JSON list of N, CA and C in Angstrom, two decimals:
[
{"chain": "D", "resi": 1059, "resn": "UNK", "atom": "N", "xyz": [107.28, 77.68, 115.27]},
{"chain": "D", "resi": 1059, "resn": "UNK", "atom": "CA", "xyz": [105.92, 77.30, 114.85]},
{"chain": "D", "resi": 1059, "resn": "UNK", "atom": "C", "xyz": [105.45, 78.59, 114.38]},
{"chain": "D", "resi": 1060, "resn": "UNK", "atom": "N", "xyz": [104.85, 78.87, 113.11]},
{"chain": "D", "resi": 1060, "resn": "UNK", "atom": "CA", "xyz": [104.31, 80.28, 113.04]},
{"chain": "D", "resi": 1060, "resn": "UNK", "atom": "C", "xyz": [102.98, 79.88, 112.52]},
{"chain": "D", "resi": 1061, "resn": "UNK", "atom": "N", "xyz": [102.17, 80.63, 112.94]},
{"chain": "D", "resi": 1061, "resn": "UNK", "atom": "CA", "xyz": [100.71, 80.42, 112.78]},
{"chain": "D", "resi": 1061, "resn": "UNK", "atom": "C", "xyz": [100.36, 80.50, 110.89]},
{"chain": "D", "resi": 1062, "resn": "UNK", "atom": "N", "xyz": [100.49, 79.72, 110.27]},
{"chain": "D", "resi": 1062, "resn": "UNK", "atom": "CA", "xyz": [100.32, 79.98, 108.57]},
{"chain": "D", "resi": 1062, "resn": "UNK", "atom": "C", "xyz": [99.64, 78.09, 108.52]},
{"chain": "D", "resi": 1063, "resn": "UNK", "atom": "N", "xyz": [99.04, 78.57, 107.56]},
{"chain": "D", "resi": 1063, "resn": "UNK", "atom": "CA", "xyz": [98.34, 77.26, 107.02]},
{"chain": "D", "resi": 1063, "resn": "UNK", "atom": "C", "xyz": [98.75, 77.26, 105.16]},
{"chain": "D", "resi": 1064, "resn": "UNK", "atom": "N", "xyz": [99.02, 76.34, 104.90]},
{"chain": "D", "resi": 1064, "resn": "UNK", "atom": "CA", "xyz": [99.06, 76.11, 103.44]},
{"chain": "D", "resi": 1064, "resn": "UNK", "atom": "C", "xyz": [97.50, 75.60, 102.95]},
{"chain": "D", "resi": 1065, "resn": "UNK", "atom": "N", "xyz": [97.34, 76.65, 102.01]},
{"chain": "D", "resi": 1065, "resn": "UNK", "atom": "CA", "xyz": [95.69, 76.51, 101.81]},
{"chain": "D", "resi": 1065, "resn": "UNK", "atom": "C", "xyz": [95.39, 75.46, 100.05]},
{"chain": "D", "resi": 1066, "resn": "UNK", "atom": "N", "xyz": [96.45, 75.79, 99.21]},
{"chain": "D", "resi": 1066, "resn": "UNK", "atom": "CA", "xyz": [96.42, 75.35, 97.74]},
{"chain": "D", "resi": 1066, "resn": "UNK", "atom": "C", "xyz": [97.74, 75.29, 97.26]},
{"chain": "D", "resi": 1067, "resn": "UNK", "atom": "N", "xyz": [97.75, 74.37, 96.19]},
{"chain": "D", "resi": 1067, "resn": "UNK", "atom": "CA", "xyz": [98.85, 74.11, 95.65]},
{"chain": "D", "resi": 1067, "resn": "UNK", "atom": "C", "xyz": [98.32, 74.18, 94.12]},
{"chain": "D", "resi": 1068, "resn": "UNK", "atom": "N", "xyz": [99.17, 74.95, 93.21]},
{"chain": "D", "resi": 1068, "resn": "UNK", "atom": "CA", "xyz": [98.72, 75.11, 91.76]},
{"chain": "D", "resi": 1068, "resn": "UNK", "atom": "C", "xyz": [99.85, 75.24, 91.09]},
{"chain": "D", "resi": 1069, "resn": "UNK", "atom": "N", "xyz": [100.41, 74.12, 90.49]},
{"chain": "D", "resi": 1069, "resn": "UNK", "atom": "CA", "xyz": [101.33, 73.98, 89.54]},
{"chain": "D", "resi": 1069, "resn": "UNK", "atom": "C", "xyz": [102.36, 74.49, 90.08]},
{"chain": "D", "resi": 1070, "resn": "UNK", "atom": "N", "xyz": [103.34, 75.23, 89.76]},
{"chain": "D", "resi": 1070, "resn": "UNK", "atom": "CA", "xyz": [104.60, 75.57, 90.75]},
{"chain": "D", "resi": 1070, "resn": "UNK", "atom": "C", "xyz": [104.09, 76.62, 91.96]},
{"chain": "D", "resi": 1071, "resn": "UNK", "atom": "N", "xyz": [103.23, 76.64, 92.34]},
{"chain": "D", "resi": 1071, "resn": "UNK", "atom": "CA", "xyz": [102.63, 77.88, 93.11]},
{"chain": "D", "resi": 1071, "resn": "UNK", "atom": "C", "xyz": [102.16, 77.34, 94.65]},
{"chain": "D", "resi": 1072, "resn": "UNK", "atom": "N", "xyz": [102.37, 77.90, 95.45]},
{"chain": "D", "resi": 1072, "resn": "UNK", "atom": "CA", "xyz": [101.92, 77.61, 96.90]},
{"chain": "D", "resi": 1072, "resn": "UNK", "atom": "C", "xyz": [100.99, 78.53, 97.85]},
{"chain": "D", "resi": 1073, "resn": "UNK", "atom": "N", "xyz": [100.17, 78.14, 98.15]},
{"chain": "D", "resi": 1073, "resn": "UNK", "atom": "CA", "xyz": [99.05, 79.54, 98.48]},
{"chain": "D", "resi": 1073, "resn": "UNK", "atom": "C", "xyz": [99.26, 79.02, 100.37]},
{"chain": "D", "resi": 1074, "resn": "UNK", "atom": "N", "xyz": [99.48, 80.33, 101.11]},
{"chain": "D", "resi": 1074, "resn": "UNK", "atom": "CA", "xyz": [99.21, 80.27, 102.33]},
{"chain": "D", "resi": 1074, "resn": "UNK", "atom": "C", "xyz": [98.34, 81.25, 102.90]},
{"chain": "D", "resi": 1075, "resn": "UNK", "atom": "N", "xyz": [97.73, 80.91, 104.41]},
{"chain": "D", "resi": 1075, "resn": "UNK", "atom": "CA", "xyz": [97.05, 81.96, 105.09]},
{"chain": "D", "resi": 1075, "resn": "UNK", "atom": "C", "xyz": [98.03, 81.91, 106.37]},
{"chain": "D", "resi": 1076, "resn": "UNK", "atom": "N", "xyz": [98.33, 83.61, 106.42]},
{"chain": "D", "resi": 1076, "resn": "UNK", "atom": "CA", "xyz": [99.18, 83.59, 107.41]},
{"chain": "D", "resi": 1076, "resn": "UNK", "atom": "C", "xyz": [98.80, 84.68, 108.30]},
{"chain": "D", "resi": 1077, "resn": "UNK", "atom": "N", "xyz": [98.68, 85.33, 109.42]},
{"chain": "D", "resi": 1077, "resn": "UNK", "atom": "CA", "xyz": [98.18, 87.04, 110.00]},
{"chain": "D", "resi": 1077, "resn": "UNK", "atom": "C", "xyz": [99.08, 87.80, 109.53]},
{"chain": "D", "resi": 1078, "resn": "UNK", "atom": "N", "xyz": [98.83, 88.87, 109.40]},
{"chain": "D", "resi": 1078, "resn": "UNK", "atom": "CA", "xyz": [99.75, 90.14, 108.61]},
{"chain": "D", "resi": 1078, "resn": "UNK", "atom": "C", "xyz": [100.95, 90.10, 109.44]},
{"chain": "D", "resi": 1079, "resn": "UNK", "atom": "N", "xyz": [100.96, 90.10, 110.74]},
{"chain": "D", "resi": 1079, "resn": "UNK", "atom": "CA", "xyz": [101.99, 90.04, 111.76]},
{"chain": "D", "resi": 1079, "resn": "UNK", "atom": "C", "xyz": [103.56, 89.05, 111.22]},
{"chain": "D", "resi": 1080, "resn": "UNK", "atom": "N", "xyz": [103.11, 88.25, 110.31]},
{"chain": "D", "resi": 1080, "resn": "UNK", "atom": "CA", "xyz": [104.02, 87.23, 110.18]},
{"chain": "D", "resi": 1080, "resn": "UNK", "atom": "C", "xyz": [104.14, 86.98, 108.97]},
{"chain": "D", "resi": 1081, "resn": "UNK", "atom": "N", "xyz": [103.86, 87.82, 107.76]},
{"chain": "D", "resi": 1081, "resn": "UNK", "atom": "CA", "xyz": [103.94, 87.71, 106.44]},
{"chain": "D", "resi": 1081, "resn": "UNK", "atom": "C", "xyz": [105.42, 87.81, 106.09]},
{"chain": "D", "resi": 1082, "resn": "UNK", "atom": "N", "xyz": [106.16, 88.57, 106.18]},
{"chain": "D", "resi": 1082, "resn": "UNK", "atom": "CA", "xyz": [107.85, 88.58, 105.94]},
{"chain": "D", "resi": 1082, "resn": "UNK", "atom": "C", "xyz": [108.70, 87.11, 106.54]},
{"chain": "D", "resi": 1083, "resn": "UNK", "atom": "N", "xyz": [108.19, 86.97, 107.88]},
{"chain": "D", "resi": 1083, "resn": "UNK", "atom": "CA", "xyz": [108.83, 85.73, 108.47]},
{"chain": "D", "resi": 1083, "resn": "UNK", "atom": "C", "xyz": [108.28, 84.41, 107.86]},
{"chain": "D", "resi": 1084, "resn": "UNK", "atom": "N", "xyz": [107.30, 84.34, 107.57]},
{"chain": "D", "resi": 1084, "resn": "UNK", "atom": "CA", "xyz": [106.57, 83.09, 106.83]},
{"chain": "D", "resi": 1084, "resn": "UNK", "atom": "C", "xyz": [107.18, 82.79, 105.44]},
{"chain": "D", "resi": 1085, "resn": "UNK", "atom": "N", "xyz": [107.12, 84.13, 104.84]},
{"chain": "D", "resi": 1085, "resn": "UNK", "atom": "CA", "xyz": [107.56, 84.27, 103.32]},
{"chain": "D", "resi": 1085, "resn": "UNK", "atom": "C", "xyz": [108.89, 83.85, 103.56]},
{"chain": "D", "resi": 1086, "resn": "UNK", "atom": "N", "xyz": [110.03, 84.43, 104.40]},
{"chain": "D", "resi": 1086, "resn": "UNK", "atom": "CA", "xyz": [111.31, 84.19, 104.58]},
{"chain": "D", "resi": 1086, "resn": "UNK", "atom": "C", "xyz": [111.76, 82.20, 104.92]},
{"chain": "D", "resi": 1087, "resn": "UNK", "atom": "N", "xyz": [110.93, 82.03, 105.51]},
{"chain": "D", "resi": 1087, "resn": "UNK", "atom": "CA", "xyz": [110.85, 80.59, 106.01]},
{"chain": "D", "resi": 1087, "resn": "UNK", "atom": "C", "xyz": [110.46, 79.52, 104.82]},
{"chain": "D", "resi": 1088, "resn": "UNK", "atom": "N", "xyz": [109.05, 79.88, 104.13]},
{"chain": "D", "resi": 1088, "resn": "UNK", "atom": "CA", "xyz": [108.86, 79.43, 103.12]},
{"chain": "D", "resi": 1088, "resn": "UNK", "atom": "C", "xyz": [110.17, 79.19, 102.05]},
{"chain": "D", "resi": 1089, "resn": "UNK", "atom": "N", "xyz": [110.46, 80.48, 101.43]},
{"chain": "D", "resi": 1089, "resn": "UNK", "atom": "CA", "xyz": [111.84, 80.29, 100.64]},
{"chain": "D", "resi": 1089, "resn": "UNK", "atom": "C", "xyz": [112.87, 79.47, 100.92]},
{"chain": "D", "resi": 1090, "resn": "UNK", "atom": "N", "xyz": [113.15, 79.81, 102.23]},
{"chain": "D", "resi": 1090, "resn": "UNK", "atom": "CA", "xyz": [114.60, 78.92, 102.69]},
{"chain": "D", "resi": 1090, "resn": "UNK", "atom": "C", "xyz": [114.27, 77.47, 102.54]},
{"chain": "D", "resi": 1091, "resn": "UNK", "atom": "N", "xyz": [113.15, 76.92, 103.00]},
{"chain": "D", "resi": 1091, "resn": "UNK", "atom": "CA", "xyz": [112.81, 75.72, 102.99]},
{"chain": "D", "resi": 1091, "resn": "UNK", "atom": "C", "xyz": [112.76, 74.86, 101.35]},
{"chain": "D", "resi": 1092, "resn": "UNK", "atom": "N", "xyz": [111.92, 76.07, 100.54]},
{"chain": "D", "resi": 1092, "resn": "UNK", "atom": "CA", "xyz": [111.60, 75.32, 98.95]},
{"chain": "D", "resi": 1092, "resn": "UNK", "atom": "C", "xyz": [113.21, 75.25, 98.76]},
{"chain": "D", "resi": 1093, "resn": "UNK", "atom": "N", "xyz": [113.70, 76.32, 98.72]},
{"chain": "D", "resi": 1093, "resn": "UNK", "atom": "CA", "xyz": [115.27, 76.48, 97.67]},
{"chain": "D", "resi": 1093, "resn": "UNK", "atom": "C", "xyz": [115.89, 75.36, 98.52]},
{"chain": "D", "resi": 1094, "resn": "UNK", "atom": "N", "xyz": [116.36, 74.83, 99.66]},
{"chain": "D", "resi": 1094, "resn": "UNK", "atom": "CA", "xyz": [116.98, 73.99, 99.98]},
{"chain": "D", "resi": 1094, "resn": "UNK", "atom": "C", "xyz": [116.41, 72.47, 100.44]},
{"chain": "D", "resi": 1095, "resn": "UNK", "atom": "N", "xyz": [115.33, 72.36, 99.89]},
{"chain": "D", "resi": 1095, "resn": "UNK", "atom": "CA", "xyz": [114.91, 70.75, 99.79]},
{"chain": "D", "resi": 1095, "resn": "UNK", "atom": "C", "xyz": [115.80, 70.01, 99.45]},
{"chain": "D", "resi": 1096, "resn": "UNK", "atom": "N", "xyz": [116.52, 70.28, 98.27]},
{"chain": "D", "resi": 1096, "resn": "UNK", "atom": "CA", "xyz": [117.33, 69.34, 97.53]},
{"chain": "D", "resi": 1096, "resn": "UNK", "atom": "C", "xyz": [118.80, 70.29, 96.92]},
{"chain": "D", "resi": 1097, "resn": "UNK", "atom": "N", "xyz": [119.50, 69.44, 97.06]},
{"chain": "D", "resi": 1097, "resn": "UNK", "atom": "CA", "xyz": [120.93, 69.98, 96.32]},
{"chain": "D", "resi": 1097, "resn": "UNK", "atom": "C", "xyz": [121.14, 69.15, 94.85]},
{"chain": "D", "resi": 1098, "resn": "UNK", "atom": "N", "xyz": [121.12, 70.42, 94.04]},
{"chain": "D", "resi": 1098, "resn": "UNK", "atom": "CA", "xyz": [121.03, 70.40, 92.51]},
{"chain": "D", "resi": 1098, "resn": "UNK", "atom": "C", "xyz": [122.16, 71.20, 92.05]},
{"chain": "D", "resi": 1099, "resn": "UNK", "atom": "N", "xyz": [122.65, 70.74, 90.64]},
{"chain": "D", "resi": 1099, "resn": "UNK", "atom": "CA", "xyz": [123.82, 71.47, 90.16]},
{"chain": "D", "resi": 1099, "resn": "UNK", "atom": "C", "xyz": [123.43, 72.77, 89.39]},
{"chain": "D", "resi": 1100, "resn": "UNK", "atom": "N", "xyz": [122.47, 73.12, 89.75]},
{"chain": "D", "resi": 1100, "resn": "UNK", "atom": "CA", "xyz": [121.67, 74.41, 89.29]},
{"chain": "D", "resi": 1100, "resn": "UNK", "atom": "C", "xyz": [120.84, 74.82, 90.54]},
{"chain": "D", "resi": 1101, "resn": "UNK", "atom": "N", "xyz": [120.57, 76.37, 90.76]},
{"chain": "D", "resi": 1101, "resn": "UNK", "atom": "CA", "xyz": [120.18, 77.13, 91.69]},
{"chain": "D", "resi": 1101, "resn": "UNK", "atom": "C", "xyz": [118.66, 76.93, 91.81]},
{"chain": "D", "resi": 1102, "resn": "UNK", "atom": "N", "xyz": [118.05, 76.27, 92.68]},
{"chain": "D", "resi": 1102, "resn": "UNK", "atom": "CA", "xyz": [116.61, 76.43, 92.73]},
{"chain": "D", "resi": 1102, "resn": "UNK", "atom": "C", "xyz": [116.16, 77.87, 93.26]},
{"chain": "D", "resi": 1103, "resn": "UNK", "atom": "N", "xyz": [115.59, 78.78, 92.34]},
{"chain": "D", "resi": 1103, "resn": "UNK", "atom": "CA", "xyz": [115.05, 79.79, 93.03]},
{"chain": "D", "resi": 1103, "resn": "UNK", "atom": "C", "xyz": [113.47, 80.14, 93.33]},
{"chain": "D", "resi": 1104, "resn": "UNK", "atom": "N", "xyz": [113.03, 80.58, 94.09]},
{"chain": "D", "resi": 1104, "resn": "UNK", "atom": "CA", "xyz": [111.98, 80.41, 94.69]},
{"chain": "D", "resi": 1104, "resn": "UNK", "atom": "C", "xyz": [111.69, 82.20, 94.95]},
{"chain": "D", "resi": 1105, "resn": "UNK", "atom": "N", "xyz": [110.16, 82.36, 94.33]},
{"chain": "D", "resi": 1105, "resn": "UNK", "atom": "CA", "xyz": [110.03, 84.26, 94.67]},
{"chain": "D", "resi": 1105, "resn": "UNK", "atom": "C", "xyz": [108.78, 84.44, 95.46]},
{"chain": "D", "resi": 1106, "resn": "UNK", "atom": "N", "xyz": [108.64, 85.12, 96.00]},
{"chain": "D", "resi": 1106, "resn": "UNK", "atom": "CA", "xyz": [107.34, 85.21, 96.79]},
{"chain": "D", "resi": 1106, "resn": "UNK", "atom": "C", "xyz": [106.61, 86.41, 96.55]},
{"chain": "D", "resi": 1107, "resn": "UNK", "atom": "N", "xyz": [105.55, 86.24, 96.94]},
{"chain": "D", "resi": 1107, "resn": "UNK", "atom": "CA", "xyz": [104.51, 87.81, 96.87]},
{"chain": "D", "resi": 1107, "resn": "UNK", "atom": "C", "xyz": [103.33, 87.67, 97.80]},
{"chain": "D", "resi": 1108, "resn": "UNK", "atom": "N", "xyz": [102.65, 88.57, 98.37]},
{"chain": "D", "resi": 1108, "resn": "UNK", "atom": "CA", "xyz": [101.40, 88.43, 99.47]},
{"chain": "D", "resi": 1108, "resn": "UNK", "atom": "C", "xyz": [100.80, 89.37, 98.93]},
{"chain": "D", "resi": 1109, "resn": "UNK", "atom": "N", "xyz": [99.31, 89.32, 99.47]},
{"chain": "D", "resi": 1109, "resn": "UNK", "atom": "CA", "xyz": [98.54, 90.17, 99.09]},
{"chain": "D", "resi": 1109, "resn": "UNK", "atom": "C", "xyz": [97.24, 89.61, 100.35]},
{"chain": "D", "resi": 1110, "resn": "UNK", "atom": "N", "xyz": [96.07, 90.61, 100.29]},
{"chain": "D", "resi": 1110, "resn": "UNK", "atom": "CA", "xyz": [95.21, 89.85, 101.25]},
{"chain": "D", "resi": 1110, "resn": "UNK", "atom": "C", "xyz": [94.06, 88.84, 100.27]},
{"chain": "D", "resi": 1111, "resn": "UNK", "atom": "N", "xyz": [94.38, 88.95, 98.85]},
{"chain": "D", "resi": 1111, "resn": "UNK", "atom": "CA", "xyz": [93.79, 87.78, 98.18]},
{"chain": "D", "resi": 1111, "resn": "UNK", "atom": "C", "xyz": [94.67, 87.52, 97.18]},
{"chain": "D", "resi": 1112, "resn": "UNK", "atom": "N", "xyz": [94.10, 86.34, 96.30]},
{"chain": "D", "resi": 1112, "resn": "UNK", "atom": "CA", "xyz": [94.97, 85.58, 95.34]},
{"chain": "D", "resi": 1112, "resn": "UNK", "atom": "C", "xyz": [95.55, 86.53, 94.17]},
{"chain": "D", "resi": 1113, "resn": "UNK", "atom": "N", "xyz": [94.58, 87.30, 93.86]},
{"chain": "D", "resi": 1113, "resn": "UNK", "atom": "CA", "xyz": [94.37, 88.62, 92.71]},
{"chain": "D", "resi": 1113, "resn": "UNK", "atom": "C", "xyz": [95.77, 90.08, 93.34]},
{"chain": "D", "resi": 1114, "resn": "UNK", "atom": "N", "xyz": [95.94, 90.00, 94.17]},
{"chain": "D", "resi": 1114, "resn": "UNK", "atom": "CA", "xyz": [96.63, 91.11, 94.89]},
{"chain": "D", "resi": 1114, "resn": "UNK", "atom": "C", "xyz": [97.92, 90.57, 95.16]},
{"chain": "D", "resi": 1115, "resn": "UNK", "atom": "N", "xyz": [98.20, 89.48, 95.32]},
{"chain": "D", "resi": 1115, "resn": "UNK", "atom": "CA", "xyz": [99.36, 88.68, 95.31]},
{"chain": "D", "resi": 1115, "resn": "UNK", "atom": "C", "xyz": [100.28, 88.60, 93.92]},
{"chain": "D", "resi": 1116, "resn": "UNK", "atom": "N", "xyz": [99.14, 88.89, 92.77]},
{"chain": "D", "resi": 1116, "resn": "UNK", "atom": "CA", "xyz": [99.81, 88.71, 91.48]},
{"chain": "D", "resi": 1116, "resn": "UNK", "atom": "C", "xyz": [100.13, 90.06, 91.16]}
]
């Protein structure tokens, strides 16, 4: 279990708060879980980004 909290969902985006030490591990976990949530005929791809605030993450 990682020390991260989902703060917000905006359309097709999820925003998490996570300690800097766990950013890469947390992003990999979220990507894996979101891409594998359902089996489809087409791939469900997820992109991740991070920053100290919402603006930096974009």
